[in-house]
Amino acid sequence: MKPVIAIDGTFASGKGTLAKKLAAHFGYAYLDTGKLYRAVAARALEVGADLSDGSALAKLATLITPDELESPALKSGAVGAAASKVAVHTEVRVALKNYQVQFAFAPPKGFAGAVLDGRDIGTVICPDADVKIYVDAKSEVRADRRYNELLSYGEDISLAQVVADLTERDHRDTNRAEAPLKPAQNAHLLDTTNLSIDAAFEQARHLIEIILLPK
Ligand code: DC
């Protein structure tokens, strides 16, 4: 079996950047699982689907294609907020689970393992992952990072609005009944509040090497 690395964490904690860098370093395939929820949300917004209708949303989830996951439109704040609402539905989570499990256990050709990032990778999708990392940072720091990211996409938004969105998103992601965001029991915690991207990467790389290399 090829190694699987599960990276979970809060919104704008830096987990996506970290996961991508780790995947490139180790030659593993990378899946940003938030994009799956974002893709369902984007489809739902496009067709005007009711974000509280789990079974209608689950049908949209079955239509997602890998190409769609590359759309820059998925990065917007509006799609992210809708994704958090879409993600509370058990039917949607069930519809997206198989894709993620398949990716983890049978990564695309040419890759030596898989890195998945999200909210429930270490707890639900890959409970037996070889390495689990839970990434978090102080909310002010996360809000600042997200604000700058949205500005770089050309969005017209205030820092106060980003703080409000982040608070709401954290609350929904951690308090939902199904697969809430929480560290897996055997996850290694990585607080990126005072870490640069490179410093966070070095800590995670070191940890992964210690766990995987003796095998
Ligand atoms: O990581 P992100 O901001 O792209 O994720 C968007 C939303 O999708 C997030 O608020 C919660 C949901 N999500 C989830 O419930 N489970 C995952 N594994 C990934 C994302």
Short mmCIF file of C-alpha atoms and ligand atoms in Angstrom, two decimals:
data_model
loop_
_atom_site.label_atom_id
_atom_site.label_comp_id
_atom_site.label_asym_id
_atom_site.label_seq_id
_atom_site.Cartn_x
_atom_site.Cartn_y
_atom_site.Cartn_z
CA MET A 1 0.00 0.00 0.00
CA LYS A 2 1.25 3.48 -0.87
CA PRO A 3 1.49 6.00 1.98
CA VAL A 4 -1.44 8.31 2.67
CA ILE A 5 -1.01 11.65 4.41
CA ALA A 6 -4.11 13.30 5.89
CA ILE A 7 -3.99 17.05 6.46
CA ASP A 8 -7.00 18.53 8.22
CA GLY A 9 -7.52 21.92 9.74
CA THR A 10 -9.36 25.17 9.99
CA PHE A 11 -10.23 27.54 7.19
CA ALA A 12 -7.20 29.60 6.03
CA SER A 13 -4.85 27.83 8.44
CA GLY A 14 -2.40 27.22 5.59
CA LYS A 15 -3.23 23.52 5.26
CA GLY A 16 -3.76 23.67 1.49
CA THR A 17 -0.44 25.35 0.76
CA LEU A 18 1.30 22.94 3.12
CA ALA A 19 -0.39 19.86 1.64
CA LYS A 20 0.51 20.90 -1.92
CA LYS A 21 4.16 21.50 -1.01
CA LEU A 22 4.40 18.17 0.82
CA ALA A 23 2.88 16.32 -2.13
CA ALA A 24 5.36 17.92 -4.55
CA HIS A 25 8.29 17.16 -2.24
CA PHE A 26 7.47 13.48 -1.70
CA GLY A 27 6.18 12.85 -5.25
CA TYR A 28 2.67 12.13 -4.00
CA ALA A 29 -0.62 12.97 -5.67
CA TYR A 30 -2.54 15.83 -4.08
CA LEU A 31 -6.29 16.22 -3.57
CA ASP A 32 -7.80 19.39 -2.12
CA THR A 33 -11.08 17.84 -0.93
CA GLY A 34 -12.58 21.28 -0.22
CA LYS A 35 -12.78 21.67 -4.00
CA LEU A 36 -15.28 18.81 -4.18
CA TYR A 37 -17.62 20.64 -1.81
CA ARG A 38 -16.94 23.89 -3.61
CA ALA A 39 -17.76 22.27 -6.96
CA VAL A 40 -21.11 21.04 -5.63
CA ALA A 41 -21.77 24.52 -4.21
CA ALA A 42 -20.87 26.19 -7.53
CA ARG A 43 -23.26 23.90 -9.40
CA ALA A 44 -25.97 24.55 -6.81
CA LEU A 45 -25.56 28.33 -7.09
CA GLU A 46 -25.60 28.06 -10.88
CA VAL A 47 -28.90 26.16 -11.04
CA GLY A 48 -30.43 27.94 -8.04
CA ALA A 49 -30.68 24.72 -5.97
CA ASP A 50 -31.85 24.97 -2.37
CA LEU A 51 -28.76 24.71 -0.14
CA SER A 52 -30.84 23.02 2.54
CA ASP A 53 -31.98 20.20 0.21
CA GLY A 54 -29.44 17.43 0.87
CA SER A 55 -30.76 14.94 -1.67
CA ALA A 56 -30.88 17.48 -4.53
CA LEU A 57 -27.31 18.54 -3.67
CA ALA A 58 -26.15 14.91 -3.50
CA LYS A 59 -27.42 14.44 -7.08
CA LEU A 60 -25.29 17.40 -8.16
CA ALA A 61 -22.34 15.80 -6.34
CA THR A 62 -22.56 12.71 -8.57
CA LEU A 63 -22.05 14.92 -11.66
CA ILE A 64 -18.72 16.46 -10.61
CA THR A 65 -15.83 15.86 -13.03
CA PRO A 66 -12.09 16.16 -12.27
CA ASP A 67 -11.81 19.02 -14.86
CA GLU A 68 -14.38 21.06 -12.99
CA LEU A 69 -12.20 20.99 -9.87
CA GLU A 70 -9.64 23.15 -11.68
CA SER A 71 -12.07 26.04 -12.27
CA PRO A 72 -10.77 29.32 -10.72
CA ALA A 73 -14.41 30.20 -9.93
CA LEU A 74 -14.28 27.70 -7.05
CA LYS A 75 -11.89 29.98 -5.15
CA SER A 76 -14.39 32.79 -4.51
CA GLY A 77 -15.64 33.71 -1.05
CA ALA A 78 -19.27 33.17 -2.10
CA VAL A 79 -18.60 29.63 -3.32
CA GLY A 80 -16.59 28.83 -0.17
CA ALA A 81 -19.39 30.01 2.10
CA ALA A 82 -21.94 27.97 0.12
CA ALA A 83 -19.58 24.95 0.25
CA SER A 84 -19.64 25.06 4.04
CA LYS A 85 -23.47 24.91 3.90
CA VAL A 86 -23.48 22.13 1.32
CA ALA A 87 -21.02 20.14 3.46
CA VAL A 88 -23.38 19.74 6.43
CA HIS A 89 -25.54 17.24 4.50
CA THR A 90 -24.86 13.55 5.11
CA GLU A 91 -26.10 12.68 1.59
CA VAL A 92 -23.53 15.02 0.03
CA ARG A 93 -20.70 13.66 2.18
CA VAL A 94 -21.65 10.08 1.27
CA ALA A 95 -21.79 10.97 -2.44
CA LEU A 96 -18.27 12.48 -2.30
CA LYS A 97 -16.65 9.86 -0.09
CA ASN A 98 -15.86 7.22 -2.67
CA TYR A 99 -13.94 9.63 -4.91
CA GLN A 100 -11.72 10.62 -1.99
CA VAL A 101 -11.13 7.06 -0.75
CA GLN A 102 -10.27 5.91 -4.29
CA PHE A 103 -7.82 8.78 -4.69
CA ALA A 104 -6.14 7.94 -1.39
CA PHE A 105 -5.76 4.22 -1.96
CA ALA A 106 -5.20 4.23 -5.70
CA PRO A 107 -3.48 7.56 -6.47
CA PRO A 108 -3.11 8.50 -10.14
CA LYS A 109 -0.33 6.72 -12.06
CA GLY A 110 3.21 7.84 -11.40
CA PHE A 111 2.68 8.99 -7.82
CA ALA A 112 4.29 7.28 -4.84
CA GLY A 113 1.50 8.09 -2.39
CA ALA A 114 -1.32 10.55 -1.73
CA VAL A 115 -1.85 13.73 0.29
CA LEU A 116 -5.44 14.76 0.95
CA ASP A 117 -6.42 17.94 2.73
CA GLY A 118 -9.80 18.80 4.19
CA ARG A 119 -11.77 18.64 7.42
CA ASP A 120 -12.45 14.94 7.98
CA ILE A 121 -9.63 13.12 6.19
CA GLY A 122 -7.99 11.74 9.33
CA THR A 123 -11.28 11.08 11.11
CA VAL A 124 -13.62 9.71 8.41
CA ILE A 125 -12.14 9.40 4.91
CA CYS A 126 -8.76 7.84 5.77
CA PRO A 127 -8.84 6.86 9.47
CA ASP A 128 -5.84 4.59 8.84
CA ALA A 129 -3.71 7.25 7.12
CA ASP A 130 0.02 6.79 7.76
CA VAL A 131 0.47 10.39 8.91
CA LYS A 132 -2.22 12.76 10.18
CA ILE A 133 -1.56 16.45 10.66
CA TYR A 134 -4.06 18.95 12.06
CA VAL A 135 -3.26 22.53 11.09
CA ASP A 136 -4.60 25.55 12.92
CA ALA A 137 -3.71 29.20 13.60
CA LYS A 138 -5.16 32.07 15.61
CA SER A 139 -8.32 33.39 13.97
CA GLU A 140 -6.95 36.96 13.51
CA VAL A 141 -4.00 35.56 11.57
CA ARG A 142 -6.24 33.32 9.46
CA ALA A 143 -8.59 36.23 8.70
CA ASP A 144 -5.66 38.37 7.58
CA ARG A 145 -4.36 35.64 5.30
CA ARG A 146 -7.75 35.05 3.74
CA TYR A 147 -8.36 38.78 3.32
CA ASN A 148 -5.11 39.16 1.38
CA GLU A 149 -5.90 36.08 -0.70
CA LEU A 150 -9.34 37.43 -1.67
CA LEU A 151 -7.82 40.82 -2.54
CA SER A 152 -5.36 39.01 -4.80
CA TYR A 153 -8.34 37.45 -6.64
CA GLY A 154 -9.69 40.98 -7.13
CA GLU A 155 -12.61 40.61 -4.69
CA ASP A 156 -14.02 43.80 -3.18
CA ILE A 157 -14.32 42.84 0.49
CA SER A 158 -13.53 44.36 3.91
CA LEU A 159 -11.45 42.72 6.63
CA ALA A 160 -14.49 42.96 8.95
CA GLN A 161 -16.54 40.93 6.46
CA VAL A 162 -13.79 38.31 6.22
CA VAL A 163 -13.67 38.04 10.04
CA ALA A 164 -17.46 37.59 10.17
CA ASP A 165 -17.39 34.94 7.40
CA LEU A 166 -14.53 33.08 9.08
CA THR A 167 -16.29 33.00 12.45
CA GLU A 168 -19.46 31.69 10.84
CA ARG A 169 -17.55 29.11 8.79
CA ASP A 170 -15.54 27.85 11.80
CA HIS A 171 -18.75 27.51 13.77
CA ARG A 172 -20.56 25.57 11.04
CA ASP A 173 -17.60 23.29 10.20
CA THR A 174 -16.95 22.35 13.84
CA ASN A 175 -20.52 22.04 15.06
CA ARG A 176 -22.21 20.10 12.28
CA ALA A 177 -23.53 16.67 13.23
CA GLU A 178 -21.83 14.81 10.37
CA ALA A 179 -18.01 14.56 10.25
CA PRO A 180 -17.36 17.79 12.18
CA LEU A 181 -13.94 19.36 12.00
CA LYS A 182 -11.79 18.08 14.86
CA PRO A 183 -8.31 16.65 15.20
CA ALA A 184 -8.14 12.86 14.79
CA GLN A 185 -7.03 11.19 18.01
CA ASN A 186 -3.59 10.40 16.65
CA ALA A 187 -3.13 13.63 14.67
CA HIS A 188 -0.02 15.77 15.07
CA LEU A 189 -0.99 19.37 15.77
CA LEU A 190 0.71 22.10 13.77
CA ASP A 191 0.03 25.70 14.81
CA THR A 192 1.02 28.02 11.95
CA THR A 193 0.21 31.30 13.77
CA ASN A 194 3.87 32.29 13.94
CA LEU A 195 5.23 30.10 11.16
CA SER A 196 6.11 31.05 7.61
CA ILE A 197 5.01 28.66 4.88
CA ASP A 198 8.57 27.32 4.66
CA ALA A 199 8.86 26.82 8.43
CA ALA A 200 5.53 24.94 8.56
CA PHE A 201 6.66 22.82 5.62
CA GLU A 202 9.96 21.96 7.31
CA GLN A 203 8.21 20.83 10.50
CA ALA A 204 5.73 18.68 8.60
CA ARG A 205 8.40 17.22 6.31
CA HIS A 206 10.53 16.26 9.30
CA LEU A 207 7.57 14.59 10.99
CA ILE A 208 6.62 12.64 7.87
CA GLU A 209 10.19 11.46 7.33
CA ILE A 210 10.43 10.23 10.91
CA ILE A 211 7.18 8.28 10.55
CA LEU A 212 7.60 6.93 7.01
CA LEU A 213 11.30 6.46 6.42
CA PRO A 214 11.96 3.46 8.70
CA LYS A 215 9.26 1.49 6.84
O1 DC B 1 -11.12 24.01 2.57
P1 DC B 1 -12.17 24.81 1.85
O2 DC B 1 -12.34 26.21 2.39
O3 DC B 1 -11.98 24.80 0.35
O4 DC B 1 -13.55 24.02 2.12
C1 DC B 1 -14.80 24.57 1.78
C2 DC B 1 -15.86 23.97 2.69
O5 DC B 1 -16.03 22.59 2.38
C3 DC B 1 -15.54 24.01 4.18
O6 DC B 1 -16.09 25.15 4.81
C4 DC B 1 -16.14 22.76 4.73
C5 DC B 1 -16.24 21.83 3.55
N1 DC B 1 -15.30 20.70 3.60
C6 DC B 1 -15.67 19.61 4.35
O7 DC B 1 -16.72 19.64 5.01
N2 DC B 1 -14.89 18.50 4.35
C7 DC B 1 -13.74 18.47 3.67
N3 DC B 1 -13.00 17.35 3.70
C8 DC B 1 -13.32 19.60 2.93
C9 DC B 1 -14.12 20.72 2.93
#
